[in-house]
């Protein structure tokens, strides 16, 4: 079946470095994508989103890139901090009468001092 | 603004027993989701309500799982009888969902802290 997945299960970075988390999706009909951050013992928390008619969107220290040609999504975190340590999920929205959020497997980001 | 409330936070039951989880979404949110998150995996959608109607339950194991959203507000998810493989965190989320609009204000899903279920 169609799914949203991630290339790397674990990413270790040094504090202050930039982090890049990747995600592949297979449903070309998906029109909206969201990155979520999940800390231990908590529910996923919205980070940033992007519509399919865009290829880049920037937030505070985070940037999402969308490449529809290869169905690839990435989350870039600038100057990674220890508080960024968490599991990151990309999710796709498949609209078609109603919105439906489908999550990928997740990448664990470990930030080392 | 109060967030999505879930209870209980933790539950341990023996296999073949029944269990129920409760969710109170953010006030005014039309859409309510129940997700199952097995350790090390992403959340898997079990059932989605739009107000008090089910719009998607394609991945809900209907022989043992049931859910309802009375009056389009609170929701309960029940498992009867539970199996060992049901051990997971059960997440409830809600979103405003103004029709089929896109964008954070319309579709952002706010999650509760989840209920961690252990079946022994």
Tab-separated table of C-alpha atoms in Angstrom:
chain	number	residue	atom	x	y	z
A	1	UNK	CA	0.000	0.000	0.000
A	2	UNK	CA	0.976	3.605	-0.241
A	3	UNK	CA	2.887	4.992	2.675
A	4	UNK	CA	5.071	7.735	3.997
A	5	UNK	CA	8.482	6.602	5.148
A	6	UNK	CA	11.847	7.892	6.282
A	7	UNK	CA	15.361	7.152	5.039
A	8	UNK	CA	17.221	7.231	8.344
A	9	UNK	CA	15.958	5.814	11.627
A	10	UNK	CA	18.553	7.623	13.803
A	11	UNK	CA	20.506	10.823	13.309
A	12	UNK	CA	23.247	11.954	15.695
A	13	UNK	CA	24.545	15.524	15.485
A	14	UNK	CA	26.740	17.842	17.474
A	15	UNK	CA	25.166	20.782	19.214
A	16	UNK	CA	25.325	23.799	16.944
A	17	UNK	CA	25.436	21.807	13.720
A	18	UNK	CA	22.638	21.772	11.183
A	19	UNK	CA	20.408	18.695	10.986
A	20	UNK	CA	18.651	17.298	7.950
A	21	UNK	CA	15.909	14.727	8.316
A	22	UNK	CA	14.557	13.110	5.177
A	23	UNK	CA	11.255	11.571	4.246
A	24	UNK	CA	9.921	9.813	1.151
A	25	UNK	CA	6.274	9.603	0.275
A	26	UNK	CA	4.588	7.509	-2.357
A	27	UNK	CA	1.165	9.074	-2.882
A	28	UNK	CA	1.466	11.734	-5.547
A	29	UNK	CA	-2.065	12.882	-4.718
A	30	UNK	CA	-1.026	14.107	-1.267
A	31	UNK	CA	-1.393	17.873	-1.163
A	32	UNK	CA	-0.178	18.914	2.230
A	33	UNK	CA	2.724	17.790	4.397
A	34	UNK	CA	3.529	18.327	8.029
A	35	UNK	CA	6.544	17.699	10.225
A	36	UNK	CA	5.874	16.696	13.813
A	37	UNK	CA	8.237	16.456	16.781
A	38	UNK	CA	7.592	13.898	19.480
A	39	UNK	CA	9.395	13.995	22.791
A	40	UNK	CA	9.424	11.027	25.120
A	41	UNK	CA	6.087	10.498	26.828
A	42	UNK	CA	4.326	13.176	24.824
A	43	UNK	CA	2.113	13.354	21.805
A	44	UNK	CA	3.426	14.657	18.456
A	45	UNK	CA	3.735	18.425	18.223
A	46	UNK	CA	3.411	20.462	15.017
A	47	UNK	CA	6.664	21.986	13.730
A	48	UNK	CA	6.078	23.213	10.206
A	49	UNK	CA	3.905	22.458	7.207
A	50	UNK	CA	4.037	22.904	3.454
A	51	UNK	CA	1.484	22.719	0.673
A	52	UNK	CA	2.139	20.824	-2.521
A	53	UNK	CA	2.201	24.045	-4.559
A	54	UNK	CA	5.330	25.158	-2.702
A	55	UNK	CA	8.851	23.767	-2.666
A	56	UNK	CA	10.257	25.527	0.369
A	57	UNK	CA	8.981	27.018	3.574
A	58	UNK	CA	10.933	28.534	6.430
A	59	UNK	CA	10.137	28.898	10.073
A	60	UNK	CA	12.187	29.764	13.089
A	61	UNK	CA	15.375	27.667	12.732
A	62	UNK	CA	13.506	25.143	10.606
A	63	UNK	CA	13.069	24.815	6.868
A	64	UNK	CA	11.011	22.265	4.984
A	65	UNK	CA	11.850	21.378	1.387
A	66	UNK	CA	9.487	19.538	-0.908
A	67	UNK	CA	10.580	17.844	-4.122
A	68	UNK	CA	7.474	16.548	-5.832
A	69	UNK	CA	9.429	15.114	-8.757
A	70	UNK	CA	11.045	12.488	-6.549
A	71	UNK	CA	8.394	12.596	-3.810
A	72	UNK	CA	10.852	13.686	-1.172
A	73	UNK	CA	10.466	15.889	1.863
A	74	UNK	CA	13.175	17.152	4.196
A	75	UNK	CA	13.333	19.038	7.455
A	76	UNK	CA	16.365	21.189	8.108
A	77	UNK	CA	17.088	22.383	11.626
A	78	UNK	CA	19.679	25.138	11.947
A	79	UNK	CA	22.038	25.339	14.927
A	80	UNK	CA	20.664	22.195	16.509
A	81	UNK	CA	20.175	22.402	20.256
A	82	UNK	CA	19.857	19.710	22.933
A	83	UNK	CA	16.165	20.556	23.189
A	84	UNK	CA	15.754	19.421	19.595
A	85	UNK	CA	16.433	15.828	20.624
A	86	UNK	CA	13.244	13.915	19.821
A	87	UNK	CA	11.655	11.705	17.194
A	88	UNK	CA	10.584	13.539	14.068
A	89	UNK	CA	7.740	12.377	11.850
A	90	UNK	CA	6.648	13.541	8.470
A	91	UNK	CA	2.956	13.214	7.782
A	92	UNK	CA	1.011	13.608	4.587
A	93	UNK	CA	-2.488	14.875	4.243
A	94	UNK	CA	-4.635	13.089	1.715
A	95	UNK	CA	-7.668	15.190	1.092
A	96	UNK	CA	-10.547	13.894	-0.935
A	97	UNK	CA	-13.738	14.695	0.823
A	98	UNK	CA	-12.012	14.814	4.167
A	99	UNK	CA	-8.504	15.399	5.432
A	100	UNK	CA	-6.567	12.304	6.507
A	101	UNK	CA	-3.173	12.439	8.195
A	102	UNK	CA	-0.817	9.536	7.459
A	103	UNK	CA	2.427	9.328	9.419
A	104	UNK	CA	5.796	7.910	8.467
A	105	UNK	CA	7.982	5.739	10.681
A	106	UNK	CA	10.007	8.520	12.289
A	107	UNK	CA	13.643	9.528	12.754
A	108	UNK	CA	15.241	9.873	16.146
A	109	UNK	CA	17.456	12.969	16.417
A	110	UNK	CA	20.136	12.795	19.110
A	111	UNK	CA	22.002	16.029	19.824
A	112	UNK	CA	25.367	15.685	21.550
A	113	UNK	CA	27.133	18.514	23.422
B	1	UNK	CA	-6.612	27.183	25.270
B	2	UNK	CA	-6.944	23.743	26.844
B	3	UNK	CA	-5.357	20.920	24.894
B	4	UNK	CA	-6.589	17.452	24.068
B	5	UNK	CA	-7.202	15.508	27.263
B	6	UNK	CA	-6.806	11.759	27.487
B	7	UNK	CA	-7.244	9.287	30.295
B	8	UNK	CA	-5.949	7.145	31.745
B	9	UNK	CA	-2.255	7.846	31.157
B	10	UNK	CA	-1.250	4.253	31.767
B	11	UNK	CA	-3.097	0.962	31.805
B	12	UNK	CA	-1.910	-2.587	32.362
B	13	UNK	CA	-4.311	-5.439	31.651
B	14	UNK	CA	-4.132	-9.141	31.027
B	15	UNK	CA	-4.827	-10.533	27.581
B	16	UNK	CA	-8.475	-11.234	26.861
B	17	UNK	CA	-9.553	-8.461	29.222
B	18	UNK	CA	-11.297	-5.347	27.998
B	19	UNK	CA	-10.156	-1.732	28.285
B	20	UNK	CA	-11.502	1.684	27.396
B	21	UNK	CA	-9.762	4.981	26.698
B	22	UNK	CA	-11.315	8.398	26.876
B	23	UNK	CA	-10.564	11.552	24.889
B	24	UNK	CA	-11.811	15.109	25.239
B	25	UNK	CA	-10.815	17.134	22.168
B	26	UNK	CA	-10.216	20.852	21.947
B	27	UNK	CA	-13.482	22.728	22.131
B	28	UNK	CA	-14.956	23.422	18.705
B	29	UNK	CA	-12.797	20.921	16.846
B	30	UNK	CA	-14.870	18.969	14.357
B	31	UNK	CA	-12.423	16.197	13.600
B	32	UNK	CA	-11.213	13.648	16.108
B	33	UNK	CA	-8.605	10.980	15.418
B	34	UNK	CA	-7.519	7.867	17.290
B	35	UNK	CA	-4.021	6.648	16.480
B	36	UNK	CA	-2.155	3.563	17.650
B	37	UNK	CA	1.578	4.011	18.123
B	38	UNK	CA	3.586	0.855	18.653
B	39	UNK	CA	7.025	1.409	20.187
B	40	UNK	CA	9.504	2.561	17.557
B	41	UNK	CA	6.873	3.229	14.918
B	42	UNK	CA	4.882	6.158	13.662
B	43	UNK	CA	1.265	6.677	14.684
B	44	UNK	CA	-1.189	4.556	12.717
B	45	UNK	CA	-4.657	5.933	12.163
B	46	UNK	CA	-7.341	3.704	13.625
B	47	UNK	CA	-10.454	5.798	13.221
B	48	UNK	CA	-11.399	9.342	12.265
B	49	UNK	CA	-14.584	11.159	13.184
B	50	UNK	CA	-16.036	14.276	11.596
B	51	UNK	CA	-18.341	15.604	14.295
B	52	UNK	CA	-20.107	12.420	15.454
B	53	UNK	CA	-19.835	10.519	12.189
B	54	UNK	CA	-17.100	8.092	11.176
B	55	UNK	CA	-15.253	9.133	8.016
B	56	UNK	CA	-12.492	6.523	8.107
B	57	UNK	CA	-12.168	3.307	10.068
B	58	UNK	CA	-10.403	1.272	7.427
B	59	UNK	CA	-7.552	0.268	9.755
B	60	UNK	CA	-9.627	-0.393	12.847
B	61	UNK	CA	-9.684	-4.114	13.823
B	62	UNK	CA	-13.423	-4.162	14.115
B	63	UNK	CA	-13.602	-7.626	15.619
B	64	UNK	CA	-12.091	-6.267	18.837
B	65	UNK	CA	-11.873	-2.473	18.614
B	66	UNK	CA	-14.773	-0.074	18.763
B	67	UNK	CA	-15.047	3.669	19.105
B	68	UNK	CA	-17.777	6.193	19.488
B	69	UNK	CA	-18.078	9.931	19.638
B	70	UNK	CA	-21.340	10.808	21.247
B	71	UNK	CA	-22.714	14.288	20.580
B	72	UNK	CA	-19.666	15.064	18.466
B	73	UNK	CA	-17.462	15.930	21.435
B	74	UNK	CA	-15.844	13.315	23.712
B	75	UNK	CA	-14.821	9.961	22.370
B	76	UNK	CA	-14.085	6.529	23.770
B	77	UNK	CA	-12.010	3.762	22.234
B	78	UNK	CA	-12.576	0.231	23.487
B	79	UNK	CA	-10.659	-2.984	23.029
B	80	UNK	CA	-12.401	-6.260	23.816
B	81	UNK	CA	-10.749	-8.713	24.147
B	82	UNK	CA	-7.212	-7.378	24.254
B	83	UNK	CA	-4.267	-9.194	22.694
B	84	UNK	CA	-0.578	-8.923	23.486
B	85	UNK	CA	0.023	-7.090	20.194
B	86	UNK	CA	-2.336	-4.319	21.290
B	87	UNK	CA	0.383	-3.033	23.617
B	88	UNK	CA	1.003	0.482	22.361
B	89	UNK	CA	0.357	4.146	23.036
B	90	UNK	CA	-3.099	5.235	21.954
B	91	UNK	CA	-3.117	8.839	20.834
B	92	UNK	CA	-6.132	11.032	20.400
B	93	UNK	CA	-5.933	14.145	18.260
B	94	UNK	CA	-8.358	16.794	17.103
B	95	UNK	CA	-8.412	19.421	14.397
B	96	UNK	CA	-10.639	22.323	13.491
B	97	UNK	CA	-11.232	21.217	9.894
B	98	UNK	CA	-13.213	23.846	8.110
B	99	UNK	CA	-14.547	21.690	5.313
B	100	UNK	CA	-11.722	20.467	3.107
B	101	UNK	CA	-9.540	23.493	3.576
B	102	UNK	CA	-5.792	23.175	3.851
B	103	UNK	CA	-3.357	25.014	5.978
B	104	UNK	CA	-2.404	24.988	9.586
B	105	UNK	CA	-5.512	26.708	10.843
B	106	UNK	CA	-7.801	24.192	9.214
B	107	UNK	CA	-6.091	20.876	9.494
B	108	UNK	CA	-3.407	21.057	12.178
B	109	UNK	CA	-3.952	18.096	14.436
B	110	UNK	CA	-3.357	18.678	18.131
B	111	UNK	CA	-2.427	15.578	20.064
B	112	UNK	CA	-3.051	14.480	23.603
B	113	UNK	CA	-0.327	12.852	25.689
B	114	UNK	CA	-1.660	9.407	24.934
B	115	UNK	CA	-2.560	6.331	26.943
B	116	UNK	CA	0.160	3.736	27.269
B	117	UNK	CA	-1.423	0.280	27.219
B	118	UNK	CA	0.487	-2.799	28.288
B	119	UNK	CA	-1.149	-6.166	27.716
B	120	UNK	CA	0.452	-9.006	29.677
